[in-house]
Amino acid sequence: MTITGSITSQGVLRDGSGLVELTLPDADPQQRRDLEAAKWFQYRLYRGSALLYSSPHLTLSETRRTNDGALVMAGHP
């Protein structure tokens, strides 16, 4: 799955463990189901065609909706 658009990324320390939270644009219900069914995901940050960061394999630990309907997902190594 490739998600494009304005994605907010935030590092979080919770209960002594680090994780990344991504707020995804225009997340439809199928996107959430696809993410929850995945065994792992990888986060790659691009500027134009240049790869700026590639995460290790991450496991989805949480999904939730914001008040405006955007999907927030959290993952950790």
mmCIF file of N, CA, C and O in Angstrom:
data_model
loop_
_atom_site.group_PDB
_atom_site.id
_atom_site.type_symbol
_atom_site.label_atom_id
_atom_site.label_comp_id
_atom_site.label_asym_id
_atom_site.label_seq_id
_atom_site.Cartn_x
_atom_site.Cartn_y
_atom_site.Cartn_z
ATOM 1 N N MET A 1 0.849 -1.166 0.000
ATOM 2 C CA MET A 1 0.000 0.000 0.000
ATOM 3 C C MET A 1 0.890 1.222 0.000
ATOM 4 O O MET A 1 1.846 1.297 0.769
ATOM 5 N N THR A 2 0.620 2.171 -0.869
ATOM 6 C CA THR A 2 1.342 3.435 -0.897
ATOM 7 C C THR A 2 0.364 4.541 -0.553
ATOM 8 O O THR A 2 -0.699 4.636 -1.160
ATOM 9 N N ILE A 3 0.719 5.336 0.433
ATOM 10 C CA ILE A 3 -0.119 6.447 0.864
ATOM 11 C C ILE A 3 0.625 7.721 0.521
ATOM 12 O O ILE A 3 1.775 7.898 0.904
ATOM 13 N N THR A 4 -0.008 8.595 -0.228
ATOM 14 C CA THR A 4 0.616 9.857 -0.601
ATOM 15 C C THR A 4 -0.235 11.002 -0.073
ATOM 16 O O THR A 4 -1.388 10.819 0.288
ATOM 17 N N GLY A 5 0.357 12.160 -0.030
ATOM 18 C CA GLY A 5 -0.359 13.331 0.441
ATOM 19 C C GLY A 5 0.316 13.904 1.670
ATOM 20 O O GLY A 5 1.442 13.551 2.004
ATOM 21 N N SER A 6 -0.394 14.755 2.359
ATOM 22 C CA SER A 6 0.140 15.409 3.546
ATOM 23 C C SER A 6 -0.012 14.480 4.750
ATOM 24 O O SER A 6 -1.101 14.326 5.292
ATOM 25 N N ILE A 7 1.078 13.840 5.146
ATOM 26 C CA ILE A 7 1.076 12.903 6.267
ATOM 27 C C ILE A 7 1.833 13.542 7.426
ATOM 28 O O ILE A 7 2.957 13.995 7.259
ATOM 29 N N THR A 8 1.200 13.579 8.585
ATOM 30 C CA THR A 8 1.862 14.100 9.777
ATOM 31 C C THR A 8 2.540 12.944 10.490
ATOM 32 O O THR A 8 1.914 11.925 10.772
ATOM 33 N N SER A 9 3.824 13.088 10.767
ATOM 34 C CA SER A 9 4.609 12.056 11.430
ATOM 35 C C SER A 9 5.115 12.587 12.756
ATOM 36 O O SER A 9 5.604 13.707 12.846
ATOM 37 N N GLN A 10 4.985 11.745 13.792
ATOM 38 C CA GLN A 10 5.393 12.183 15.117
ATOM 39 C C GLN A 10 5.969 10.996 15.884
ATOM 40 O O GLN A 10 5.369 9.925 15.916
ATOM 41 N N GLY A 11 7.132 11.180 16.472
ATOM 42 C CA GLY A 11 7.721 10.163 17.336
ATOM 43 C C GLY A 11 7.129 10.277 18.732
ATOM 44 O O GLY A 11 6.923 11.371 19.246
ATOM 45 N N VAL A 12 6.839 9.148 19.348
ATOM 46 C CA VAL A 12 6.188 9.121 20.658
ATOM 47 C C VAL A 12 6.936 8.150 21.561
ATOM 48 O O VAL A 12 7.320 7.067 21.121
ATOM 49 N N LEU A 13 7.146 8.534 22.809
ATOM 50 C CA LEU A 13 7.693 7.627 23.818
ATOM 51 C C LEU A 13 6.552 7.290 24.765
ATOM 52 O O LEU A 13 5.985 8.173 25.416
ATOM 53 N N ARG A 14 6.157 6.022 24.795
ATOM 54 C CA ARG A 14 5.040 5.580 25.623
ATOM 55 C C ARG A 14 5.450 4.340 26.400
ATOM 56 O O ARG A 14 5.852 3.352 25.815
ATOM 57 N N ASP A 15 5.368 4.419 27.718
ATOM 58 C CA ASP A 15 5.728 3.301 28.599
ATOM 59 C C ASP A 15 7.139 2.797 28.330
ATOM 60 O O ASP A 15 7.406 1.599 28.323
ATOM 61 N N GLY A 16 8.057 3.726 28.063
ATOM 62 C CA GLY A 16 9.452 3.379 27.842
ATOM 63 C C GLY A 16 9.774 2.844 26.461
ATOM 64 O O GLY A 16 10.906 2.477 26.191
ATOM 65 N N SER A 17 8.776 2.786 25.574
ATOM 66 C CA SER A 17 9.007 2.290 24.218
ATOM 67 C C SER A 17 8.758 3.397 23.211
ATOM 68 O O SER A 17 7.792 4.151 23.330
ATOM 69 N N GLY A 18 9.635 3.483 22.218
ATOM 70 C CA GLY A 18 9.472 4.468 21.165
ATOM 71 C C GLY A 18 8.601 3.927 20.048
ATOM 72 O O GLY A 18 8.633 2.741 19.743
ATOM 73 N N LEU A 19 7.785 4.787 19.464
ATOM 74 C CA LEU A 19 6.973 4.410 18.320
ATOM 75 C C LEU A 19 6.758 5.637 17.456
ATOM 76 O O LEU A 19 7.059 6.750 17.860
ATOM 77 N N VAL A 20 6.266 5.424 16.254
ATOM 78 C CA VAL A 20 5.964 6.528 15.356
ATOM 79 C C VAL A 20 4.462 6.539 15.118
ATOM 80 O O VAL A 20 3.837 5.493 14.979
ATOM 81 N N GLU A 21 3.867 7.729 15.155
ATOM 82 C CA GLU A 21 2.458 7.899 14.819
ATOM 83 C C GLU A 21 2.367 8.661 13.513
ATOM 84 O O GLU A 21 3.018 9.688 13.334
ATOM 85 N N LEU A 22 1.570 8.145 12.600
ATOM 86 C CA LEU A 22 1.334 8.788 11.315
ATOM 87 C C LEU A 22 -0.143 9.144 11.224
ATOM 88 O O LEU A 22 -0.998 8.310 11.508
ATOM 89 N N THR A 23 -0.435 10.379 10.869
ATOM 90 C CA THR A 23 -1.810 10.790 10.602
ATOM 91 C C THR A 23 -1.959 10.851 9.094
ATOM 92 O O THR A 23 -1.274 11.618 8.422
ATOM 93 N N LEU A 24 -2.842 10.003 8.568
ATOM 94 C CA LEU A 24 -2.975 9.809 7.127
ATOM 95 C C LEU A 24 -4.099 10.658 6.557
ATOM 96 O O LEU A 24 -5.152 10.799 7.182
ATOM 97 N N PRO A 25 -3.905 11.203 5.365
ATOM 98 C CA PRO A 25 -4.950 12.023 4.743
ATOM 99 C C PRO A 25 -6.074 11.161 4.180
ATOM 100 O O PRO A 25 -5.833 10.064 3.701
ATOM 101 N N ASP A 26 -7.297 11.657 4.275
ATOM 102 C CA ASP A 26 -8.446 11.052 3.603
ATOM 103 C C ASP A 26 -8.457 9.533 3.718
ATOM 104 O O ASP A 26 -8.506 8.807 2.729
ATOM 105 N N ALA A 27 -8.354 9.033 4.930
ATOM 106 C CA ALA A 27 -8.281 7.589 5.139
ATOM 107 C C ALA A 27 -9.668 6.960 5.056
ATOM 108 O O ALA A 27 -10.555 7.276 5.836
ATOM 109 N N ASP A 28 -9.854 6.084 4.087
ATOM 110 C CA ASP A 28 -11.142 5.403 3.959
ATOM 111 C C ASP A 28 -11.132 4.143 4.813
ATOM 112 O O ASP A 28 -10.076 3.683 5.249
ATOM 113 N N PRO A 29 -12.308 3.563 5.084
ATOM 114 C CA PRO A 29 -12.378 2.363 5.946
ATOM 115 C C PRO A 29 -11.539 1.193 5.436
ATOM 116 O O PRO A 29 -10.979 0.440 6.218
ATOM 117 N N GLN A 30 -11.439 1.023 4.117
ATOM 118 C CA GLN A 30 -10.650 -0.082 3.578
ATOM 119 C C GLN A 30 -9.176 0.083 3.910
ATOM 120 O O GLN A 30 -8.482 -0.896 4.184
ATOM 121 N N GLN A 31 -8.686 1.301 3.913
ATOM 122 C CA GLN A 31 -7.285 1.557 4.252
ATOM 123 C C GLN A 31 -6.984 1.057 5.662
ATOM 124 O O GLN A 31 -5.970 0.420 5.897
ATOM 125 N N ARG A 32 -7.864 1.337 6.603
ATOM 126 C CA ARG A 32 -7.674 0.881 7.988
ATOM 127 C C ARG A 32 -7.652 -0.645 8.050
ATOM 128 O O ARG A 32 -6.811 -1.238 8.702
ATOM 129 N N ARG A 33 -8.589 -1.300 7.350
ATOM 130 C CA ARG A 33 -8.627 -2.769 7.354
ATOM 131 C C ARG A 33 -7.353 -3.350 6.746
ATOM 132 O O ARG A 33 -6.808 -4.340 7.235
ATOM 133 N N ASP A 34 -6.870 -2.745 5.646
ATOM 134 C CA ASP A 34 -5.634 -3.218 5.018
ATOM 135 C C ASP A 34 -4.453 -3.107 5.975
ATOM 136 O O ASP A 34 -3.634 -4.016 6.074
ATOM 137 N N LEU A 35 -4.354 -1.979 6.683
ATOM 138 C CA LEU A 35 -3.256 -1.787 7.630
ATOM 139 C C LEU A 35 -3.334 -2.786 8.779
ATOM 140 O O LEU A 35 -2.323 -3.337 9.205
ATOM 141 N N GLU A 36 -4.528 -3.026 9.298
ATOM 142 C CA GLU A 36 -4.682 -3.954 10.423
ATOM 143 C C GLU A 36 -4.412 -5.400 10.010
ATOM 144 O O GLU A 36 -4.027 -6.220 10.837
ATOM 145 N N ALA A 37 -4.597 -5.725 8.737
ATOM 146 C CA ALA A 37 -4.347 -7.087 8.257
ATOM 147 C C ALA A 37 -2.874 -7.329 7.930
ATOM 148 O O ALA A 37 -2.435 -8.480 7.837
ATOM 149 N N ALA A 38 -2.098 -6.272 7.775
ATOM 150 C CA ALA A 38 -0.681 -6.405 7.402
ATOM 151 C C ALA A 38 0.140 -6.954 8.568
ATOM 152 O O ALA A 38 -0.118 -6.638 9.728
ATOM 153 N N LYS A 39 1.138 -7.777 8.273
ATOM 154 C CA LYS A 39 2.028 -8.307 9.306
ATOM 155 C C LYS A 39 3.030 -7.250 9.758
ATOM 156 O O LYS A 39 3.426 -7.211 10.904
ATOM 157 N N TRP A 40 3.457 -6.404 8.831
ATOM 158 C CA TRP A 40 4.385 -5.318 9.136
ATOM 159 C C TRP A 40 4.260 -4.255 8.059
ATOM 160 O O TRP A 40 3.662 -4.488 7.019
ATOM 161 N N PHE A 41 4.791 -3.086 8.340
ATOM 162 C CA PHE A 41 4.839 -2.039 7.336
ATOM 163 C C PHE A 41 6.163 -1.307 7.466
ATOM 164 O O PHE A 41 6.882 -1.450 8.453
ATOM 165 N N GLN A 42 6.512 -0.578 6.451
ATOM 166 C CA GLN A 42 7.747 0.189 6.451
ATOM 167 C C GLN A 42 7.416 1.618 6.060
ATOM 168 O O GLN A 42 6.600 1.859 5.172
ATOM 169 N N TYR A 43 8.019 2.558 6.745
ATOM 170 C CA TYR A 43 7.774 3.981 6.526
ATOM 171 C C TYR A 43 8.956 4.559 5.765
ATOM 172 O O TYR A 43 10.094 4.459 6.207
ATOM 173 N N ARG A 44 8.687 5.113 4.578
ATOM 174 C CA ARG A 44 9.730 5.744 3.771
ATOM 175 C C ARG A 44 9.331 7.187 3.522
ATOM 176 O O ARG A 44 8.217 7.465 3.082
ATOM 177 N N LEU A 45 10.247 8.085 3.791
ATOM 178 C CA LEU A 45 9.999 9.511 3.621
ATOM 179 C C LEU A 45 10.785 10.009 2.420
ATOM 180 O O LEU A 45 12.004 9.823 2.353
ATOM 181 N N TYR A 46 10.081 10.601 1.466
ATOM 182 C CA TYR A 46 10.686 11.123 0.252
ATOM 183 C C TYR A 46 10.486 12.629 0.172
ATOM 184 O O TYR A 46 9.465 13.150 0.615
ATOM 185 N N ARG A 47 11.435 13.302 -0.407
ATOM 186 C CA ARG A 47 11.259 14.693 -0.843
ATOM 187 C C ARG A 47 11.531 14.656 -2.330
ATOM 188 O O ARG A 47 12.667 14.405 -2.744
ATOM 189 N N GLY A 48 10.484 14.890 -3.120
ATOM 190 C CA GLY A 48 10.610 14.702 -4.556
ATOM 191 C C GLY A 48 10.900 13.233 -4.822
ATOM 192 O O GLY A 48 10.203 12.358 -4.333
ATOM 193 N N SER A 49 11.959 12.946 -5.531
ATOM 194 C CA SER A 49 12.332 11.551 -5.790
ATOM 195 C C SER A 49 13.453 11.070 -4.871
ATOM 196 O O SER A 49 13.894 9.926 -4.980
ATOM 197 N N ALA A 50 13.909 11.919 -3.946
ATOM 198 C CA ALA A 50 15.015 11.553 -3.047
ATOM 199 C C ALA A 50 14.479 10.899 -1.774
ATOM 200 O O ALA A 50 13.619 11.458 -1.082
ATOM 201 N N LEU A 51 14.982 9.715 -1.467
ATOM 202 C CA LEU A 51 14.630 9.016 -0.231
ATOM 203 C C LEU A 51 15.396 9.651 0.930
ATOM 204 O O LEU A 51 16.620 9.669 0.941
ATOM 205 N N LEU A 52 14.654 10.198 1.900
ATOM 206 C CA LEU A 52 15.282 10.839 3.056
ATOM 207 C C LEU A 52 15.421 9.894 4.249
ATOM 208 O O LEU A 52 16.363 9.999 5.023
ATOM 209 N N TYR A 53 14.464 8.962 4.406
ATOM 210 C CA TYR A 53 14.482 8.053 5.558
ATOM 211 C C TYR A 53 13.718 6.788 5.213
ATOM 212 O O TYR A 53 12.676 6.843 4.567
ATOM 213 N N SER A 54 14.231 5.651 5.670
ATOM 214 C CA SER A 54 13.553 4.375 5.529
ATOM 215 C C SER A 54 13.586 3.670 6.879
ATOM 216 O O SER A 54 14.666 3.393 7.409
ATOM 217 N N SER A 55 12.426 3.398 7.442
ATOM 218 C CA SER A 55 12.356 2.780 8.770
ATOM 219 C C SER A 55 12.661 1.289 8.693
ATOM 220 O O SER A 55 12.587 0.686 7.623
ATOM 221 N N PRO A 56 12.950 0.677 9.839
ATOM 222 C CA PRO A 56 12.977 -0.788 9.879
ATOM 223 C C PRO A 56 11.531 -1.287 9.728
ATOM 224 O O PRO A 56 10.594 -0.485 9.700
ATOM 225 N N HIS A 57 11.338 -2.601 9.644
ATOM 226 C CA HIS A 57 9.981 -3.139 9.594
ATOM 227 C C HIS A 57 9.276 -2.776 10.893
ATOM 228 O O HIS A 57 9.823 -2.974 11.980
ATOM 229 N N LEU A 58 8.071 -2.237 10.765
ATOM 230 C CA LEU A 58 7.296 -1.812 11.924
ATOM 231 C C LEU A 58 6.045 -2.669 12.052
ATOM 232 O O LEU A 58 5.466 -3.097 11.055
ATOM 233 N N THR A 59 5.625 -2.914 13.279
ATOM 234 C CA THR A 59 4.402 -3.636 13.562
ATOM 235 C C THR A 59 3.344 -2.641 14.006
ATOM 236 O O THR A 59 3.614 -1.791 14.859
ATOM 237 N N LEU A 60 2.151 -2.738 13.443
ATOM 238 C CA LEU A 60 1.064 -1.843 13.808
ATOM 239 C C LEU A 60 0.652 -2.124 15.248
ATOM 240 O O LEU A 60 0.381 -3.254 15.624
ATOM 241 N N SER A 61 0.645 -1.092 16.078
ATOM 242 C CA SER A 61 0.254 -1.289 17.472
ATOM 243 C C SER A 61 -1.073 -0.624 17.805
ATOM 244 O O SER A 61 -1.691 -0.963 18.799
ATOM 245 N N GLU A 62 -1.537 0.319 16.955
ATOM 246 C CA GLU A 62 -2.777 1.020 17.261
ATOM 247 C C GLU A 62 -3.278 1.768 16.033
ATOM 248 O O GLU A 62 -2.475 2.261 15.234
ATOM 249 N N THR A 63 -4.585 1.822 15.864
ATOM 250 C CA THR A 63 -5.210 2.733 14.905
ATOM 251 C C THR A 63 -6.348 3.441 15.619
ATOM 252 O O THR A 63 -6.986 2.870 16.490
ATOM 253 N N ARG A 64 -6.562 4.691 15.258
ATOM 254 C CA ARG A 64 -7.690 5.450 15.801
ATOM 255 C C ARG A 64 -8.036 6.568 14.828
ATOM 256 O O ARG A 64 -7.249 6.909 13.961
ATOM 257 N N ARG A 65 -9.203 7.128 14.976
ATOM 258 C CA ARG A 65 -9.659 8.245 14.157
ATOM 259 C C ARG A 65 -9.578 9.538 14.960
ATOM 260 O O ARG A 65 -9.841 9.560 16.152
ATOM 261 N N THR A 66 -9.229 10.631 14.271
ATOM 262 C CA THR A 66 -9.272 11.953 14.892
ATOM 263 C C THR A 66 -10.694 12.496 14.761
ATOM 264 O O THR A 66 -11.548 11.885 14.104
ATOM 265 N N ASN A 67 -10.949 13.639 15.354
ATOM 266 C CA ASN A 67 -12.280 14.250 15.287
ATOM 267 C C ASN A 67 -12.711 14.562 13.858
ATOM 268 O O ASN A 67 -13.895 14.527 13.550
ATOM 269 N N ASP A 68 -11.744 14.861 12.975
ATOM 270 C CA ASP A 68 -12.107 15.180 11.589
ATOM 271 C C ASP A 68 -12.089 13.961 10.668
ATOM 272 O O ASP A 68 -12.217 14.083 9.459
ATOM 273 N N GLY A 69 -11.925 12.756 11.234
ATOM 274 C CA GLY A 69 -12.006 11.531 10.444
ATOM 275 C C GLY A 69 -10.692 11.013 9.910
ATOM 276 O O GLY A 69 -10.657 9.947 9.305
ATOM 277 N N ALA A 70 -9.581 11.737 10.127
ATOM 278 C CA ALA A 70 -8.280 11.250 9.662
ATOM 279 C C ALA A 70 -7.889 10.008 10.470
ATOM 280 O O ALA A 70 -8.269 9.849 11.623
ATOM 281 N N LEU A 71 -7.143 9.124 9.848
ATOM 282 C CA LEU A 71 -6.699 7.891 10.501
ATOM 283 C C LEU A 71 -5.304 8.106 11.091
ATOM 284 O O LEU A 71 -4.392 8.554 10.405
ATOM 285 N N VAL A 72 -5.149 7.782 12.368
ATOM 286 C CA VAL A 72 -3.856 7.831 13.033
ATOM 287 C C VAL A 72 -3.435 6.386 13.278
ATOM 288 O O VAL A 72 -4.191 5.589 13.809
ATOM 289 N N MET A 73 -2.222 6.050 12.852
ATOM 290 C CA MET A 73 -1.694 4.709 13.074
ATOM 291 C C MET A 73 -0.383 4.802 13.825
ATOM 292 O O MET A 73 0.376 5.762 13.641
ATOM 293 N N ALA A 74 -0.134 3.860 14.704
ATOM 294 C CA ALA A 74 1.103 3.822 15.471
ATOM 295 C C ALA A 74 1.778 2.479 15.229
ATOM 296 O O ALA A 74 1.113 1.446 15.150
ATOM 297 N N GLY A 75 3.111 2.512 15.101
ATOM 298 C CA GLY A 75 3.864 1.298 14.905
ATOM 299 C C GLY A 75 5.196 1.360 15.625
ATOM 300 O O GLY A 75 5.671 2.432 15.974
ATOM 301 N N HIS A 76 5.772 0.185 15.870
ATOM 302 C CA HIS A 76 7.068 0.112 16.551
ATOM 303 C C HIS A 76 7.857 -1.056 15.982
ATOM 304 O O HIS A 76 7.275 -1.975 15.394
ATOM 305 N N PRO A 77 9.207 -1.026 16.169
ATOM 306 C CA PRO A 77 10.023 -2.143 15.665
ATOM 307 C C PRO A 77 9.709 -3.448 16.372
ATOM 308 O O PRO A 77 9.215 -3.470 17.440
#
